[in-house]
């Protein structure tokens, strides 16, 4: 089975061809970073227009570099939510158009479910597993029992972790996207020079809260008179910020594993997904925590943790194998929690 996957829910226009033998035949990601950078964040209207401009080219590239042709496809999957609706509409309509023209089955992909299943594409992970989904929009522990069998174990009560990285970067003038910039600065910095909180550490449950951490970063920056914060200061602040997130993740993950085991019994693994999973310190913390708790740890390669079309195509394969398809009248949606998925 060969599937075309299309992703346009945020600031990447992406398309990929994946086959059911778990081979990524092509994976084209056109990033709009340059268009959004002057604004320090993703501007929805700019994103929608940029998706419109890029979508045809990106899809054609995905087909050509996979050495395949439209008439070889067995199905089309396109992100239909959650995300910035202007962009979602562009990818969803392109996918539906191709499916209609070629009379192919269509899968309306949930972006979160696609992140959640990526480790099955890259590492052939068996169900059940405990998933930490950490992206710009979400920070959640999910018990993944099977396809479309997801239970929320914990989630952020305010900001997503990626958002906290992005806002920290913005406050420090490090550019956009913030995650990679903060990680790079943190490598040069000293942990412990600045004091930042570890929200919810030591509390029961597996929820997160990052808005207090973000505010604490702002307070530290405000202690400097305007224009006097040096590169060294920024690096030290980034190092402490990243360490705070690592400490919180370790603490929350131990609790999440305990909850997962109460529900699941033995077995399973800890899987990470989403853009923040590209962060090496966070991956290391998760790996060590899983090892401590006697759970295998699986992380897809960083390039497949951030938004891409391969994860959408793979979701299409998983759903088509189960005979789960969607009508061309499926309505794209800005909000679409995993709990609303059915099989
Ligand atoms: O999954 P993703 O590509 O898009 C969403 O669905 O949100 O995640 C993007 C988020 C951004 O907030 C970005 O700053 C963060 O992932 N991110 C990182 C790193 N690379 C990307 N955060 C921390 N460290 C990184 N290396
Ligand atoms: Zn994402």
mmCIF file of C-alpha atoms and ligand atoms in Angstrom:
data_model
loop_
_atom_site.group_PDB
_atom_site.id
_atom_site.type_symbol
_atom_site.label_atom_id
_atom_site.label_comp_id
_atom_site.label_asym_id
_atom_site.label_seq_id
_atom_site.Cartn_x
_atom_site.Cartn_y
_atom_site.Cartn_z
ATOM 1 C CA UNK A 1 0.000 0.000 0.000
ATOM 2 C CA UNK A 2 1.368 3.445 -0.975
ATOM 3 C CA UNK A 3 -0.107 6.537 0.632
ATOM 4 C CA UNK A 4 0.293 10.262 0.090
ATOM 5 C CA UNK A 5 0.294 12.266 3.343
ATOM 6 C CA UNK A 6 -0.276 16.026 3.424
ATOM 7 C CA UNK A 7 0.403 18.314 6.410
ATOM 8 C CA UNK A 8 -0.452 22.034 6.559
ATOM 9 C CA UNK A 9 -1.701 22.654 10.094
ATOM 10 C CA UNK A 10 0.960 25.126 11.215
ATOM 11 C CA UNK A 11 3.941 26.626 9.405
ATOM 12 C CA UNK A 12 5.226 23.665 7.418
ATOM 13 C CA UNK A 13 3.809 22.734 4.039
ATOM 14 C CA UNK A 14 4.670 19.049 3.878
ATOM 15 C CA UNK A 15 3.911 16.018 1.758
ATOM 16 C CA UNK A 16 5.295 12.512 1.833
ATOM 17 C CA UNK A 17 4.907 9.107 0.271
ATOM 18 C CA UNK A 18 5.039 6.177 2.688
ATOM 19 C CA UNK A 19 4.462 2.506 1.964
ATOM 20 C CA UNK A 20 2.958 -0.078 4.272
ATOM 21 C CA UNK A 21 6.359 -1.809 4.638
ATOM 22 C CA UNK A 22 7.232 1.286 6.728
ATOM 23 C CA UNK A 23 9.440 2.862 4.077
ATOM 24 C CA UNK A 24 9.425 6.637 3.734
ATOM 25 C CA UNK A 25 9.735 6.983 -0.046
ATOM 26 C CA UNK A 26 9.831 10.780 0.072
ATOM 27 C CA UNK A 27 9.413 13.438 2.729
ATOM 28 C CA UNK A 28 9.207 17.032 1.515
ATOM 29 C CA UNK A 29 8.959 19.728 4.172
ATOM 30 C CA UNK A 30 8.740 23.333 3.032
ATOM 31 C CA UNK A 31 9.203 25.505 6.108
ATOM 32 C CA UNK A 32 7.700 28.997 6.226
ATOM 33 C CA UNK A 33 10.037 30.085 9.028
ATOM 34 C CA UNK A 34 11.458 32.993 7.023
ATOM 35 C CA UNK A 35 8.018 34.431 6.346
ATOM 36 C CA UNK A 36 7.035 34.369 10.046
ATOM 37 C CA UNK A 37 10.395 35.250 11.612
ATOM 38 C CA UNK A 38 9.965 39.048 11.372
ATOM 39 C CA UNK A 39 6.821 38.702 13.531
ATOM 40 C CA UNK A 40 8.382 36.412 16.154
ATOM 41 C CA UNK A 41 5.690 33.787 15.718
ATOM 42 C CA UNK A 42 3.384 32.123 13.222
ATOM 43 C CA UNK A 43 0.931 34.604 11.642
ATOM 44 C CA UNK A 44 -2.150 32.561 10.614
ATOM 45 C CA UNK A 45 -3.035 34.594 7.525
ATOM 46 C CA UNK A 46 0.539 34.553 6.227
ATOM 47 C CA UNK A 47 0.657 30.797 6.886
ATOM 48 C CA UNK A 48 -2.546 30.137 4.946
ATOM 49 C CA UNK A 49 -1.323 32.106 1.923
ATOM 50 C CA UNK A 50 2.110 30.486 2.018
ATOM 51 C CA UNK A 51 0.482 27.022 2.113
ATOM 52 C CA UNK A 52 -1.589 28.003 -0.942
ATOM 53 C CA UNK A 53 1.542 29.051 -2.806
ATOM 54 C CA UNK A 54 3.565 25.957 -1.890
ATOM 55 C CA UNK A 55 1.102 23.077 -1.758
ATOM 56 C CA UNK A 56 1.065 22.032 -5.437
ATOM 57 C CA UNK A 57 4.834 22.125 -5.716
ATOM 58 C CA UNK A 58 5.360 20.236 -2.433
ATOM 59 C CA UNK A 59 2.951 17.459 -3.428
ATOM 60 C CA UNK A 60 4.489 17.148 -6.892
ATOM 61 C CA UNK A 61 7.960 16.964 -5.327
ATOM 62 C CA UNK A 62 6.797 14.232 -2.952
ATOM 63 C CA UNK A 63 5.458 12.167 -5.859
ATOM 64 C CA UNK A 64 8.496 12.723 -8.085
ATOM 65 C CA UNK A 65 11.205 12.134 -5.509
ATOM 66 C CA UNK A 66 9.477 8.915 -4.437
ATOM 67 C CA UNK A 67 9.738 7.794 -8.065
ATOM 68 C CA UNK A 68 6.050 7.137 -8.139
ATOM 69 C CA UNK A 69 2.997 8.572 -9.913
ATOM 70 C CA UNK A 70 -0.467 9.649 -8.813
ATOM 71 C CA UNK A 71 -1.995 6.523 -10.375
ATOM 72 C CA UNK A 72 0.196 4.326 -8.170
ATOM 73 C CA UNK A 73 -1.351 5.670 -4.948
ATOM 74 C CA UNK A 74 -3.661 3.548 -2.805
ATOM 75 C CA UNK A 75 -4.984 6.398 -0.709
ATOM 76 C CA UNK A 76 -4.588 9.984 0.457
ATOM 77 C CA UNK A 77 -4.374 11.283 4.033
ATOM 78 C CA UNK A 78 -4.432 14.982 4.858
ATOM 79 C CA UNK A 79 -4.392 16.780 8.205
ATOM 80 C CA UNK A 80 -7.939 17.998 8.883
ATOM 81 C CA UNK A 81 -7.169 19.410 12.348
ATOM 82 C CA UNK A 82 -6.354 20.523 14.939
ATOM 83 C CA UNK A 83 -4.429 23.570 13.762
ATOM 84 C CA UNK A 84 -4.632 26.976 12.137
ATOM 85 C CA UNK A 85 -7.769 26.558 10.115
ATOM 86 C CA UNK A 86 -6.666 28.570 7.055
ATOM 87 C CA UNK A 87 -3.712 26.233 6.558
ATOM 88 C CA UNK A 88 -5.646 23.089 7.455
ATOM 89 C CA UNK A 89 -8.198 23.953 4.757
ATOM 90 C CA UNK A 90 -5.487 24.231 2.098
ATOM 91 C CA UNK A 91 -4.065 20.749 2.780
ATOM 92 C CA UNK A 92 -7.456 19.145 3.371
ATOM 93 C CA UNK A 93 -8.849 20.498 0.099
ATOM 94 C CA UNK A 94 -5.758 19.448 -1.851
ATOM 95 C CA UNK A 95 -5.988 15.931 -0.387
ATOM 96 C CA UNK A 96 -9.693 15.662 -1.040
ATOM 97 C CA UNK A 97 -9.221 16.937 -4.595
ATOM 98 C CA UNK A 98 -6.633 14.259 -5.353
ATOM 99 C CA UNK A 99 -8.753 11.552 -3.714
ATOM 100 C CA UNK A 100 -11.823 12.661 -5.686
ATOM 101 C CA UNK A 101 -9.977 12.894 -9.003
ATOM 102 C CA UNK A 102 -8.375 9.465 -8.639
ATOM 103 C CA UNK A 103 -11.253 7.832 -6.804
ATOM 104 C CA UNK A 104 -9.012 6.937 -3.856
ATOM 105 C CA UNK A 105 -9.923 6.397 -0.210
ATOM 106 C CA UNK A 106 -9.428 9.523 1.919
ATOM 107 C CA UNK A 107 -8.274 9.674 5.547
ATOM 108 C CA UNK A 108 -9.005 12.873 7.481
ATOM 109 C CA UNK A 109 -5.901 12.874 9.673
ATOM 110 C CA UNK A 110 -5.867 14.173 13.226
ATOM 111 C CA UNK A 111 -2.487 15.904 13.604
ATOM 112 C CA UNK A 112 -2.092 14.733 17.225
ATOM 113 C CA UNK A 113 -2.865 11.128 16.348
ATOM 114 C CA UNK A 114 -0.242 11.322 13.600
ATOM 115 C CA UNK A 115 2.398 12.507 16.106
ATOM 116 C CA UNK A 116 1.224 9.777 18.483
ATOM 117 C CA UNK A 117 1.757 6.983 15.935
ATOM 118 C CA UNK A 118 5.057 8.181 14.416
ATOM 119 C CA UNK A 119 7.125 5.819 16.586
ATOM 120 C CA UNK A 120 5.246 2.902 15.024
ATOM 121 C CA UNK A 121 6.508 4.036 11.617
ATOM 122 C CA UNK A 122 10.085 4.677 12.730
ATOM 123 C CA UNK A 123 10.560 2.041 15.435
ATOM 124 C CA UNK A 124 7.724 -0.424 14.892
ATOM 125 C CA UNK A 125 6.532 0.103 18.482
ATOM 126 C CA UNK A 126 3.825 -2.255 19.707
ATOM 127 C CA UNK A 127 0.684 -1.085 21.522
ATOM 128 C CA UNK A 128 0.221 -0.248 24.378
ATOM 129 C CA UNK A 129 2.561 2.622 25.215
ATOM 130 C CA UNK A 130 2.765 5.780 27.262
ATOM 131 C CA UNK A 131 3.134 8.766 24.984
ATOM 132 C CA UNK A 132 4.493 12.165 25.914
ATOM 133 C CA UNK A 133 3.345 14.545 23.200
ATOM 134 C CA UNK A 134 5.290 17.789 23.482
ATOM 135 C CA UNK A 135 4.825 20.376 20.767
ATOM 136 C CA UNK A 136 4.136 24.068 20.275
ATOM 137 C CA UNK A 137 0.450 23.533 20.964
ATOM 138 C CA UNK A 138 0.302 20.473 23.232
ATOM 139 C CA UNK A 139 1.927 18.926 26.272
ATOM 140 C CA UNK A 140 0.181 15.707 27.209
ATOM 141 C CA UNK A 141 0.733 12.211 28.532
ATOM 142 C CA UNK A 142 -1.492 9.810 26.645
ATOM 143 C CA UNK A 143 -2.064 6.155 27.247
ATOM 144 C CA UNK A 144 -2.102 4.644 23.749
ATOM 145 C CA UNK A 145 -3.895 1.299 23.948
ATOM 146 C CA UNK A 146 -4.404 0.833 20.233
ATOM 147 C CA UNK A 147 -5.430 2.706 17.136
ATOM 148 C CA UNK A 148 -7.944 5.367 18.179
ATOM 149 C CA UNK A 149 -7.856 4.141 21.774
ATOM 150 C CA UNK A 150 -6.328 7.034 23.633
ATOM 151 C CA UNK A 151 -6.701 8.118 27.226
ATOM 152 C CA UNK A 152 -5.369 11.383 28.589
ATOM 153 C CA UNK A 153 -3.226 10.811 31.696
ATOM 154 C CA UNK A 154 -2.006 14.367 32.172
ATOM 155 C CA UNK A 155 -1.744 17.629 30.308
ATOM 156 C CA UNK A 156 -0.634 21.223 30.665
ATOM 157 C CA UNK A 157 -2.945 23.489 32.604
ATOM 158 C CA UNK A 158 -1.725 26.558 30.706
ATOM 159 C CA UNK A 159 1.080 26.914 28.136
ATOM 160 C CA UNK A 160 2.464 24.095 26.018
ATOM 161 C CA UNK A 161 6.158 23.392 26.536
ATOM 162 C CA UNK A 162 7.067 24.419 22.971
ATOM 163 C CA UNK A 163 5.203 27.662 23.559
ATOM 164 C CA UNK A 164 7.258 28.286 26.715
ATOM 165 C CA UNK A 165 10.460 27.732 24.703
ATOM 166 C CA UNK A 166 9.185 30.046 21.946
ATOM 167 C CA UNK A 167 8.176 32.801 24.389
ATOM 168 C CA UNK A 168 11.463 32.574 26.262
ATOM 169 C CA UNK A 169 13.324 32.929 22.977
ATOM 170 C CA UNK A 170 11.181 35.883 21.986
ATOM 171 C CA UNK A 171 11.776 37.686 25.296
ATOM 172 C CA UNK A 172 15.524 37.166 24.850
ATOM 173 C CA UNK A 173 15.457 38.255 21.213
ATOM 174 C CA UNK A 174 16.709 34.878 20.013
ATOM 175 C CA UNK A 175 14.409 34.667 17.027
ATOM 176 C CA UNK A 176 11.877 32.167 15.857
ATOM 177 C CA UNK A 177 11.317 29.251 16.242
ATOM 178 C CA UNK A 178 12.450 29.465 19.813
ATOM 179 C CA UNK A 179 13.072 25.853 20.788
ATOM 180 C CA UNK A 180 16.200 25.214 18.748
ATOM 181 C CA UNK A 181 17.519 28.731 19.563
ATOM 182 C CA UNK A 182 17.107 28.251 23.326
ATOM 183 C CA UNK A 183 18.697 24.802 23.144
ATOM 184 C CA UNK A 184 21.693 26.201 21.266
ATOM 185 C CA UNK A 185 22.167 29.041 23.780
ATOM 186 C CA UNK A 186 21.693 26.677 26.732
ATOM 187 C CA UNK A 187 24.709 24.652 25.586
ATOM 188 C CA UNK A 188 26.916 27.682 26.244
ATOM 189 C CA UNK A 189 25.285 28.628 29.530
ATOM 190 C CA UNK A 190 25.632 27.888 33.222
ATOM 191 C CA UNK A 191 22.852 26.135 35.115
ATOM 192 C CA UNK A 192 22.110 27.588 38.580
ATOM 193 C CA UNK A 193 23.167 31.209 38.124
ATOM 194 C CA UNK A 194 19.552 32.284 37.795
ATOM 195 C CA UNK A 195 16.846 30.795 39.986
ATOM 196 C CA UNK A 196 13.784 29.577 38.128
ATOM 197 C CA UNK A 197 10.849 27.571 39.530
ATOM 198 C CA UNK A 198 10.052 23.907 38.743
ATOM 199 C CA UNK A 199 6.247 24.147 38.550
ATOM 200 C CA UNK A 200 4.280 21.207 40.038
ATOM 201 C CA UNK A 201 7.442 19.258 40.914
ATOM 202 C CA UNK A 202 6.734 16.930 43.805
ATOM 203 C CA UNK A 203 2.957 17.123 43.375
ATOM 204 C CA UNK A 204 0.861 14.081 42.606
ATOM 205 C CA UNK A 205 -0.514 13.499 39.108
ATOM 206 C CA UNK A 206 1.020 14.028 35.690
ATOM 207 C CA UNK A 207 -0.156 17.512 34.736
ATOM 208 C CA UNK A 208 2.140 20.339 33.729
ATOM 209 C CA UNK A 209 2.159 24.102 34.147
ATOM 210 C CA UNK A 210 4.614 26.358 32.358
ATOM 211 C CA UNK A 211 3.166 29.857 32.549
ATOM 212 C CA UNK A 212 4.816 30.550 35.944
ATOM 213 C CA UNK A 213 8.167 29.494 34.538
ATOM 214 C CA UNK A 214 7.720 31.839 31.598
ATOM 215 C CA UNK A 215 6.796 34.704 33.950
ATOM 216 C CA UNK A 216 9.841 33.957 36.101
ATOM 217 C CA UNK A 217 12.056 34.230 33.003
ATOM 218 C CA UNK A 218 10.475 37.623 32.275
ATOM 219 C CA UNK A 219 11.150 38.818 35.833
ATOM 220 C CA UNK A 220 14.803 37.819 35.518
ATOM 221 C CA UNK A 221 15.089 39.711 32.214
ATOM 222 C CA UNK A 222 13.396 42.784 33.745
ATOM 223 C CA UNK A 223 16.133 42.969 36.384
ATOM 224 C CA UNK A 224 18.522 44.126 33.658
ATOM 225 C CA UNK A 225 18.291 47.739 32.528
ATOM 226 C CA UNK A 226 17.194 47.847 28.887
ATOM 227 C CA UNK A 227 19.911 46.806 26.456
ATOM 228 C CA UNK A 228 22.368 45.582 29.095
ATOM 229 C CA UNK A 229 21.659 41.854 28.981
ATOM 230 C CA UNK A 230 24.728 40.164 27.496
ATOM 231 C CA UNK A 231 25.042 37.004 25.405
ATOM 232 C CA UNK A 232 26.469 35.306 28.505
ATOM 233 C CA UNK A 233 23.437 36.350 30.582
ATOM 234 C CA UNK A 234 21.126 35.022 27.885
ATOM 235 C CA UNK A 235 23.008 31.738 27.697
ATOM 236 C CA UNK A 236 22.867 31.277 31.481
ATOM 237 C CA UNK A 237 19.158 32.063 31.525
ATOM 238 C CA UNK A 238 18.516 29.579 28.696
ATOM 239 C CA UNK A 239 20.544 26.897 30.479
ATOM 240 C CA UNK A 240 18.532 27.364 33.664
ATOM 241 C CA UNK A 241 15.236 27.498 31.770
ATOM 242 C CA UNK A 242 15.995 24.276 29.908
ATOM 243 C CA UNK A 243 17.140 22.601 33.124
ATOM 244 C CA UNK A 244 13.878 23.628 34.817
ATOM 245 C CA UNK A 245 11.894 21.985 32.022
ATOM 246 C CA UNK A 246 14.073 18.869 32.245
ATOM 247 C CA UNK A 247 13.569 18.634 36.033
ATOM 248 C CA UNK A 248 9.815 19.026 35.663
ATOM 249 C CA UNK A 249 9.636 16.442 32.878
ATOM 250 C CA UNK A 250 11.580 13.898 34.943
ATOM 251 C CA UNK A 251 9.258 14.392 37.921
ATOM 252 C CA UNK A 252 6.030 14.288 35.881
ATOM 253 C CA UNK A 253 7.194 11.283 33.841
ATOM 254 C CA UNK A 254 7.791 9.167 36.953
ATOM 255 C CA UNK A 255 4.187 9.861 38.004
ATOM 256 C CA UNK A 256 2.828 9.259 34.514
ATOM 257 C CA UNK A 257 4.572 5.870 34.326
ATOM 258 C CA UNK A 258 3.038 4.937 37.679
ATOM 259 C CA UNK A 259 -0.446 5.885 36.429
ATOM 260 C CA UNK A 260 0.165 4.049 33.138
ATOM 261 C CA UNK A 261 1.147 0.906 35.036
ATOM 262 C CA UNK A 262 -1.863 1.095 37.325
ATOM 263 C CA UNK A 263 -4.081 1.068 34.248
ATOM 264 C CA UNK A 264 -2.026 -1.204 32.023
ATOM 265 C CA UNK A 265 -0.135 -3.603 34.268
ATOM 266 C CA UNK A 266 3.320 -4.612 33.063
ATOM 267 C CA UNK A 267 4.799 -4.120 29.613
ATOM 268 C CA UNK A 268 4.595 -1.147 27.329
ATOM 269 C CA UNK A 269 7.123 1.551 26.606
ATOM 270 C CA UNK A 270 7.622 5.295 26.880
ATOM 271 C CA UNK A 271 7.367 7.085 23.548
ATOM 272 C CA UNK A 272 7.959 10.754 22.871
ATOM 273 C CA UNK A 273 6.546 12.795 19.983
ATOM 274 C CA UNK A 274 6.139 16.402 18.869
ATOM 275 C CA UNK A 275 8.563 19.187 18.045
ATOM 276 C CA UNK A 276 10.032 19.611 21.546
ATOM 277 C CA UNK A 277 11.142 15.968 21.391
ATOM 278 C CA UNK A 278 13.885 17.251 19.087
ATOM 279 C CA UNK A 279 15.555 18.726 22.222
ATOM 280 C CA UNK A 280 18.535 16.556 23.169
ATOM 281 C CA UNK A 281 18.467 17.343 26.927
ATOM 282 C CA UNK A 282 14.769 16.532 27.149
ATOM 283 C CA UNK A 283 15.256 13.288 25.215
ATOM 284 C CA UNK A 284 18.115 12.323 27.530
ATOM 285 C CA UNK A 285 16.027 13.057 30.630
ATOM 286 C CA UNK A 286 13.201 10.902 29.290
ATOM 287 C CA UNK A 287 15.563 8.108 28.349
ATOM 288 C CA UNK A 288 17.138 8.069 31.823
ATOM 289 C CA UNK A 289 13.775 8.219 33.581
ATOM 290 C CA UNK A 290 12.418 5.353 31.488
ATOM 291 C CA UNK A 291 15.547 3.305 32.195
ATOM 292 C CA UNK A 292 15.209 3.989 35.947
ATOM 293 C CA UNK A 293 11.610 2.844 35.819
ATOM 294 C CA UNK A 294 12.419 -0.224 33.725
ATOM 295 C CA UNK A 295 10.510 0.897 30.643
ATOM 296 C CA UNK A 296 11.957 0.881 27.103
ATOM 297 C CA UNK A 297 12.240 4.398 25.665
ATOM 298 C CA UNK A 298 11.519 5.186 22.036
ATOM 299 C CA UNK A 299 12.032 8.504 20.270
ATOM 300 C CA UNK A 300 11.609 8.980 16.525
ATOM 301 C CA UNK A 301 14.489 10.811 14.783
ATOM 302 C CA UNK A 302 14.294 14.559 15.467
ATOM 303 C CA UNK A 303 13.265 15.336 11.871
ATOM 304 C CA UNK A 304 10.166 13.194 12.266
ATOM 305 C CA UNK A 305 9.280 14.685 15.668
ATOM 306 C CA UNK A 306 8.607 18.095 14.135
ATOM 307 C CA UNK A 307 5.736 18.466 11.676
ATOM 308 C CA UNK A 308 6.042 16.393 8.515
ATOM 309 C CA UNK A 309 3.954 14.593 5.916
ATOM 310 C CA UNK A 310 5.357 11.116 6.619
ATOM 311 C CA UNK A 311 3.527 10.904 9.941
ATOM 312 C CA UNK A 312 0.288 11.820 8.165
ATOM 313 C CA UNK A 313 0.852 9.196 5.461
ATOM 314 C CA UNK A 314 1.630 6.592 8.132
ATOM 315 C CA UNK A 315 -1.558 7.437 10.008
ATOM 316 C CA UNK A 316 -3.342 6.932 6.678
ATOM 317 C CA UNK A 317 -1.807 3.463 6.390
ATOM 318 C CA UNK A 318 -2.755 2.511 9.961
ATOM 319 C CA UNK A 319 -6.346 3.655 9.439
ATOM 320 C CA UNK A 320 -6.773 2.209 5.948
ATOM 321 C CA UNK A 321 -5.483 -1.167 7.184
ATOM 322 C CA UNK A 322 -8.366 -1.122 9.664
ATOM 323 C CA UNK A 323 -10.816 -0.061 6.963
ATOM 324 C CA UNK A 324 -11.217 3.375 8.539
ATOM 325 C CA UNK A 325 -11.794 6.010 5.882
ATOM 326 C CA UNK A 326 -13.550 9.377 5.858
ATOM 327 C CA UNK A 327 -15.997 10.966 3.460
ATOM 328 C CA UNK A 328 -14.991 13.903 1.300
ATOM 329 C CA UNK A 329 -17.556 15.902 3.260
ATOM 330 C CA UNK A 330 -15.399 15.655 6.424
ATOM 331 C CA UNK A 331 -15.203 19.150 7.929
ATOM 332 C CA UNK A 332 -11.702 20.436 8.783
ATOM 333 C CA UNK A 333 -11.587 21.734 12.344
ATOM 334 C CA UNK A 334 -9.332 24.047 14.379
ATOM 335 C CA UNK A 335 -9.900 22.052 17.590
ATOM 336 C CA UNK A 336 -9.975 18.265 17.576
ATOM 337 C CA UNK A 337 -8.905 16.576 20.830
ATOM 338 C CA UNK A 338 -7.707 12.974 20.640
ATOM 339 C CA UNK A 339 -10.539 11.998 22.963
ATOM 340 C CA UNK A 340 -12.995 12.752 20.142
ATOM 341 C CA UNK A 341 -11.500 10.168 17.813
ATOM 342 C CA UNK A 342 -13.427 7.060 17.145
ATOM 343 C CA UNK A 343 -12.696 3.956 15.173
HETATM 344 O O1 LIG B 1 5.272 19.509 16.545
HETATM 345 P P1 LIG B 1 5.737 20.834 16.077
HETATM 346 O O2 LIG B 1 6.673 20.888 14.881
HETATM 347 O O3 LIG B 1 4.524 21.770 15.729
HETATM 348 C C1 LIG B 1 3.362 21.761 16.520
HETATM 349 O O4 LIG B 1 2.471 20.927 16.188
HETATM 350 O O5 LIG B 1 3.325 22.557 17.482
HETATM 351 O O6 LIG B 1 6.424 21.568 17.323
HETATM 352 C C2 LIG B 1 6.930 22.874 17.232
HETATM 353 C C3 LIG B 1 7.426 23.273 18.602
HETATM 354 C C4 LIG B 1 7.851 24.743 18.667
HETATM 355 O O7 LIG B 1 7.301 25.315 19.823
HETATM 356 C C5 LIG B 1 9.371 24.653 18.737
HETATM 357 O O8 LIG B 1 9.966 25.746 19.406
HETATM 358 C C6 LIG B 1 9.561 23.362 19.496
HETATM 359 O O9 LIG B 1 8.572 22.498 18.964
HETATM 360 N N1 LIG B 1 10.903 22.808 19.291
HETATM 361 C C7 LIG B 1 11.814 22.679 20.270
HETATM 362 C C8 LIG B 1 12.991 22.205 19.645
HETATM 363 N N2 LIG B 1 12.751 22.049 18.307
HETATM 364 C C9 LIG B 1 11.458 22.426 18.107
HETATM 365 N N3 LIG B 1 11.748 22.925 21.582
HETATM 366 C C10 LIG B 1 12.848 22.711 22.314
HETATM 367 N N4 LIG B 1 14.023 22.273 21.804
HETATM 368 C C11 LIG B 1 14.149 22.020 20.477
HETATM 369 N N5 LIG B 1 15.292 21.581 19.966
HETATM 370 ZN ZN1 LIG B 2 2.884 19.078 15.394
#
